[in-house]
GROMACS .gro file of C-alpha atoms in nm:
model
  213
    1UNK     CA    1  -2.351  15.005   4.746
    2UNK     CA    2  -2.573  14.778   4.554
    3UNK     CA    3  -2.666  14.951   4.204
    4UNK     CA    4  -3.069  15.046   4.228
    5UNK     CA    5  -3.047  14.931   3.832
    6UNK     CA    6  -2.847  14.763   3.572
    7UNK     CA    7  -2.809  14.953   3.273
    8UNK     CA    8  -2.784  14.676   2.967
    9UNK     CA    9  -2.665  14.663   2.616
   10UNK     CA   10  -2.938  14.715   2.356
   11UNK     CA   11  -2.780  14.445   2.124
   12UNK     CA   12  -2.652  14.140   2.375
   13UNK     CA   13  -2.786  14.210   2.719
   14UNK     CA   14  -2.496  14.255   2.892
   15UNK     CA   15  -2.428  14.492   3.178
   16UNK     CA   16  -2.270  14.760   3.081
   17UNK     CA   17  -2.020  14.881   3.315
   18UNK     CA   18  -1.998  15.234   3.507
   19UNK     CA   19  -1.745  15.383   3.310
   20UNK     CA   20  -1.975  15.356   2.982
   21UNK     CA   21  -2.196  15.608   3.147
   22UNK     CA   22  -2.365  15.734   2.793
   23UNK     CA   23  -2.318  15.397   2.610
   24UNK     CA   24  -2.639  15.151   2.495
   25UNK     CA   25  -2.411  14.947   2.402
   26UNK     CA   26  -2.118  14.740   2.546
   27UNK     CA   27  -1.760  14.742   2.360
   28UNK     CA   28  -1.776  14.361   2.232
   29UNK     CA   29  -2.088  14.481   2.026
   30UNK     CA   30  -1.991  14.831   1.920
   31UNK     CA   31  -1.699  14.667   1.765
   32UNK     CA   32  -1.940  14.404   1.618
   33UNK     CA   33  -2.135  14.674   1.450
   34UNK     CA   34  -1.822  14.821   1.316
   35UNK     CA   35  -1.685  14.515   1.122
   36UNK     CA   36  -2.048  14.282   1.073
   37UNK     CA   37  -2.355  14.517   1.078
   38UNK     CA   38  -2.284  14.858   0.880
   39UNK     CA   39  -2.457  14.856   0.552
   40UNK     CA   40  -2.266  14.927   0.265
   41UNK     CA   41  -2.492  14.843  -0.033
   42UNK     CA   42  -2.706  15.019  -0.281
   43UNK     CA   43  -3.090  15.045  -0.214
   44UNK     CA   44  -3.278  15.132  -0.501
   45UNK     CA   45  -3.649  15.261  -0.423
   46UNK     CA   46  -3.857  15.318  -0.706
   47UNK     CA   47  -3.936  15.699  -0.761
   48UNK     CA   48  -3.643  15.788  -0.447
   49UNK     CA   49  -3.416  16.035  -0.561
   50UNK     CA   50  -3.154  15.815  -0.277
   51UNK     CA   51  -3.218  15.564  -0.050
   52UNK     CA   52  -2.974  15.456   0.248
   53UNK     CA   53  -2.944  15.230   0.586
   54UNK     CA   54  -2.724  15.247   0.887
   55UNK     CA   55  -2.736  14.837   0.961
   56UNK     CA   56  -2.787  14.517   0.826
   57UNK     CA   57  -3.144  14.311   0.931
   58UNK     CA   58  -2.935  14.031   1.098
   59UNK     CA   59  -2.839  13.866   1.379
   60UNK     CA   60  -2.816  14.084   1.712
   61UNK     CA   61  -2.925  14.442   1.530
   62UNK     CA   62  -3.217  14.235   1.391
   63UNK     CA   63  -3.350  14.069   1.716
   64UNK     CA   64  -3.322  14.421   1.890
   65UNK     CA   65  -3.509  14.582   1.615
   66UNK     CA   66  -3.747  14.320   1.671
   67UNK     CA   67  -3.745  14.427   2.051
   68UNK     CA   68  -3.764  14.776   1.968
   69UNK     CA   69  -4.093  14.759   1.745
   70UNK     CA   70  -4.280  14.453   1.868
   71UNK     CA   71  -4.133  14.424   2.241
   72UNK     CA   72  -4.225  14.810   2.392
   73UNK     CA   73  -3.864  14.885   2.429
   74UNK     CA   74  -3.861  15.248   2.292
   75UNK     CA   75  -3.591  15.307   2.491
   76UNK     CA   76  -3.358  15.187   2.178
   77UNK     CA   77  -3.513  15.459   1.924
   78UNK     CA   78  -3.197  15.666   2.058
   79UNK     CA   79  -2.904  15.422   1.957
   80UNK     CA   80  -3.075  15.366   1.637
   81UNK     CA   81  -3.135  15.699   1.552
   82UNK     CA   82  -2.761  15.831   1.642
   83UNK     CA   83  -2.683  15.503   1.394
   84UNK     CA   84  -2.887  15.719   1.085
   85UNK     CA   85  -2.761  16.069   1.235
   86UNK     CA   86  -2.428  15.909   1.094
   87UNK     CA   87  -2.530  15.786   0.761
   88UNK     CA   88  -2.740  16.094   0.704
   89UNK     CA   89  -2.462  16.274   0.775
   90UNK     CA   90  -2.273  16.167   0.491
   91UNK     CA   91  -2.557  16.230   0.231
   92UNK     CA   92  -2.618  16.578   0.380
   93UNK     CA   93  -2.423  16.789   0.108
   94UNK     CA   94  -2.632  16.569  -0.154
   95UNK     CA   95  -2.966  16.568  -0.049
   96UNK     CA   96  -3.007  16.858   0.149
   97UNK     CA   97  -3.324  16.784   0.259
   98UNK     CA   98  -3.553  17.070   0.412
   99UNK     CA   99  -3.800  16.874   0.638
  100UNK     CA  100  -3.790  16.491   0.798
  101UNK     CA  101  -4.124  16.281   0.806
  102UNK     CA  102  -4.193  15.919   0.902
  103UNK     CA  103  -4.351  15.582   0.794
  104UNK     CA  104  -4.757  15.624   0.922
  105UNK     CA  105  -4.875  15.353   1.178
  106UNK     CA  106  -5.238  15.246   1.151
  107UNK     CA  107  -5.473  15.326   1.459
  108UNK     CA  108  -5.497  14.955   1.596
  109UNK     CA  109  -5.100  14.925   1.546
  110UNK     CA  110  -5.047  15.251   1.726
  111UNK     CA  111  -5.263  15.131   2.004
  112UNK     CA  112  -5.094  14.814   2.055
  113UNK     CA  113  -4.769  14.924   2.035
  114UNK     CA  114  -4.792  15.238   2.202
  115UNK     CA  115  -4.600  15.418   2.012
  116UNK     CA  116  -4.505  15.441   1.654
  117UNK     CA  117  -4.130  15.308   1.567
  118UNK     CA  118  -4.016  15.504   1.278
  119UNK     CA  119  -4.182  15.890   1.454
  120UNK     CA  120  -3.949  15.797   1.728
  121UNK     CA  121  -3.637  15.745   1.505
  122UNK     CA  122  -3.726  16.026   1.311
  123UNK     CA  123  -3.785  16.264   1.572
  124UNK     CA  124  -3.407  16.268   1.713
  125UNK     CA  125  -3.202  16.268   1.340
  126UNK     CA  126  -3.440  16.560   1.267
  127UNK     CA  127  -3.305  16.717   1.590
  128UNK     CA  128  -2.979  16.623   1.507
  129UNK     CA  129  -2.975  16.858   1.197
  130UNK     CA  130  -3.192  17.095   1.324
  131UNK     CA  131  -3.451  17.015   1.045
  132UNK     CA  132  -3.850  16.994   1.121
  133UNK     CA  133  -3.991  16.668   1.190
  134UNK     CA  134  -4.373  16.649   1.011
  135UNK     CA  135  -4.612  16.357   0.969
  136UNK     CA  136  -4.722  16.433   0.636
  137UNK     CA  137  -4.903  16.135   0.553
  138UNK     CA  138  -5.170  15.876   0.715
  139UNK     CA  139  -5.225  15.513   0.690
  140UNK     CA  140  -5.519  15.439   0.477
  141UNK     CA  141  -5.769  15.277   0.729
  142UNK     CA  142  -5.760  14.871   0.713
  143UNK     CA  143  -5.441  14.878   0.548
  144UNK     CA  144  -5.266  14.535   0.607
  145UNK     CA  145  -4.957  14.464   0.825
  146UNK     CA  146  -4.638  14.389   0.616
  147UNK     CA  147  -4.425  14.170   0.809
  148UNK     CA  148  -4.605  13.856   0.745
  149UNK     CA  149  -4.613  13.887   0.345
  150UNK     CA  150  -4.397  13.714   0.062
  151UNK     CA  151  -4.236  14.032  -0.187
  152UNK     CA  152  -4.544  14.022  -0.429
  153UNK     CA  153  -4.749  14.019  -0.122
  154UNK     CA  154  -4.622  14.302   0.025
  155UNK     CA  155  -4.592  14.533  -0.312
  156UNK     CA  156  -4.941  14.440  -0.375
  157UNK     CA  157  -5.055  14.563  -0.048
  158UNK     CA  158  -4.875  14.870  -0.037
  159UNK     CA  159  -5.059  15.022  -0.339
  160UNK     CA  160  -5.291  15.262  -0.172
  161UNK     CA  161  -5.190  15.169   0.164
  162UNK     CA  162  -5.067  15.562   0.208
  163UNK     CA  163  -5.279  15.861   0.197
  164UNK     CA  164  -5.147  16.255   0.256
  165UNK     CA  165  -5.197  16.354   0.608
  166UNK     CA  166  -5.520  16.583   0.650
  167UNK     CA  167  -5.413  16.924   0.593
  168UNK     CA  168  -4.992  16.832   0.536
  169UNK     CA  169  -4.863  17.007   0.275
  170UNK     CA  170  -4.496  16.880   0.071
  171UNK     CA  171  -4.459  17.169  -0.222
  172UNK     CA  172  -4.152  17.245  -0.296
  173UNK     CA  173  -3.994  17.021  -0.004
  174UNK     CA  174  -3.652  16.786   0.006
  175UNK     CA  175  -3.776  16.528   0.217
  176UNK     CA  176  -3.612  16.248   0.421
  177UNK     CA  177  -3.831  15.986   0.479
  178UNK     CA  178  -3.755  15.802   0.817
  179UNK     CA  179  -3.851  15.393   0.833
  180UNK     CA  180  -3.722  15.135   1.064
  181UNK     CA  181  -3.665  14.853   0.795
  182UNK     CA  182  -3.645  14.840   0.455
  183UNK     CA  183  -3.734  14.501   0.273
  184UNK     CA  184  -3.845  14.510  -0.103
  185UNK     CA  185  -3.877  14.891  -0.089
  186UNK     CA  186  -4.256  14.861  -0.114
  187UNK     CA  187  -4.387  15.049   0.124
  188UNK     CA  188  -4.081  15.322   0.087
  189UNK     CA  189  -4.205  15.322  -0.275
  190UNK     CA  190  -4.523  15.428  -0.215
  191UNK     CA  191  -4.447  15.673   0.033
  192UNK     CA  192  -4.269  15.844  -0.220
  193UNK     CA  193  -4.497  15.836  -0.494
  194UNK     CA  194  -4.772  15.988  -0.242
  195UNK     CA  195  -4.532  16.250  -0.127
  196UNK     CA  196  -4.443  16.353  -0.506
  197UNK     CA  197  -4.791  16.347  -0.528
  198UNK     CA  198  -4.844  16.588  -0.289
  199UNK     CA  199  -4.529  16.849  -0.481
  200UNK     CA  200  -4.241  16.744  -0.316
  201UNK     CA  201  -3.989  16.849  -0.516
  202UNK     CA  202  -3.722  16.550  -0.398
  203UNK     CA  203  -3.799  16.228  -0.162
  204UNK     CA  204  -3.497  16.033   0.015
  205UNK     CA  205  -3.557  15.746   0.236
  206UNK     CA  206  -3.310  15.693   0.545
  207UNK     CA  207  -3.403  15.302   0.741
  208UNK     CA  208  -3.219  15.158   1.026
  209UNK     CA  209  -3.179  14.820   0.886
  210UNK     CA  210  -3.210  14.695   0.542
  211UNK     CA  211  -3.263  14.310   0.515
  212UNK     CA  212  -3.008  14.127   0.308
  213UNK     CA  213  -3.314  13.951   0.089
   0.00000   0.00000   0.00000
């Protein structure tokens, strides 16, 4: 019988076949990820008491990321999440963080998109650890988009680009700050200075991708 839909690998397209029943991904590229895409460096974020990433911002993970935030394919917030389940899970002893929040998308951003990236990565690895998932904070209104900007550019623009959410509170929270790509550590900078602001008492910062500028 003729399938009524082909289930595809997130990362190269491919069909995936029936016996990978739970798999988003096919074998050539989970064994891809294993030896080319796993991030192993340091990420320092000013003001982050740690900082990590599952993946590297390259080749196939990058173009599906790209997919996944400009292309309406929220579908893929699952593989990338279970991809930061596992690198949280190795920081969990160390952070023990008490709550999970996520990057703010501006109204016009939301509305285009549909949905907002980093909420949808952040609500499954809270889930994952049975932690609460909160929006704490709230994009200041006009704040500019990021992708498009040089590294002054986008540390200039994220000063004030963050606000506390209306009514969130932070006192006396760990925090794990969800985001779908780190690049300077700007933005993730920020964040955390407006969440110490607000009495965190620690602020981590957990990306699926960090680019290798």
């Amino acid at each position: 019988m003729p399938l009524l839909f082909d289930r595809r690998c997130i990362l190269c397209g491919d069909v995936l076949s029936a016996d990978t029943c739970r798999a988003e991904i096919c074998p050539d590229c989970a064994r891809e990820v294993r030896s080319e895409y796993r991030f192993h460096g340091e990420i320092h974020i000013p003001g982050a008491d740690g900082a990590a990433a599952a993946l590297v911002y390259r080749g196939r993970v990058r173009e599906a990321l790209r997919r996944f935030k400009f292309g309406g394919r929220a579908n893929y917030a699952s593989w990338f999440a279970a991809e930061m389940a596992l690198v949280l899970s190795q920081h969990l002893d160390e952070w023990r963080p008490t709550c999970v929040t996520y990057l703010p998308l501006g109204p016009m951003r939301a509305r285009e998109r549909g949905y907002n990236q980093a909420e949808l990565l952040a609500q499954p690895v809270a889930e994952a650890f049975s932690l609460p998932c909160t929006p704490l904070l709230r994009k200041r209104l006009f704040a500019g988009r990021q992708s498009s900007r040089t590294g002054s550019e986008r540390q200039e623009s994220a000063a004030g680009s963050l606000l506390p959410g209306r009514g969130a509170s932070a006192d006396g929270e760990r925090i794990l700050v969800i985001d779908d790509i780190i690049t300077t550590g700007s933005t993730a900078g920020e964040t955390v200075r407006v969440l110490k602001s607000m009495g965190a008492e620690s602020v981590f910062v957990l990306s699926a991708a960090k680019t290798t500028l």
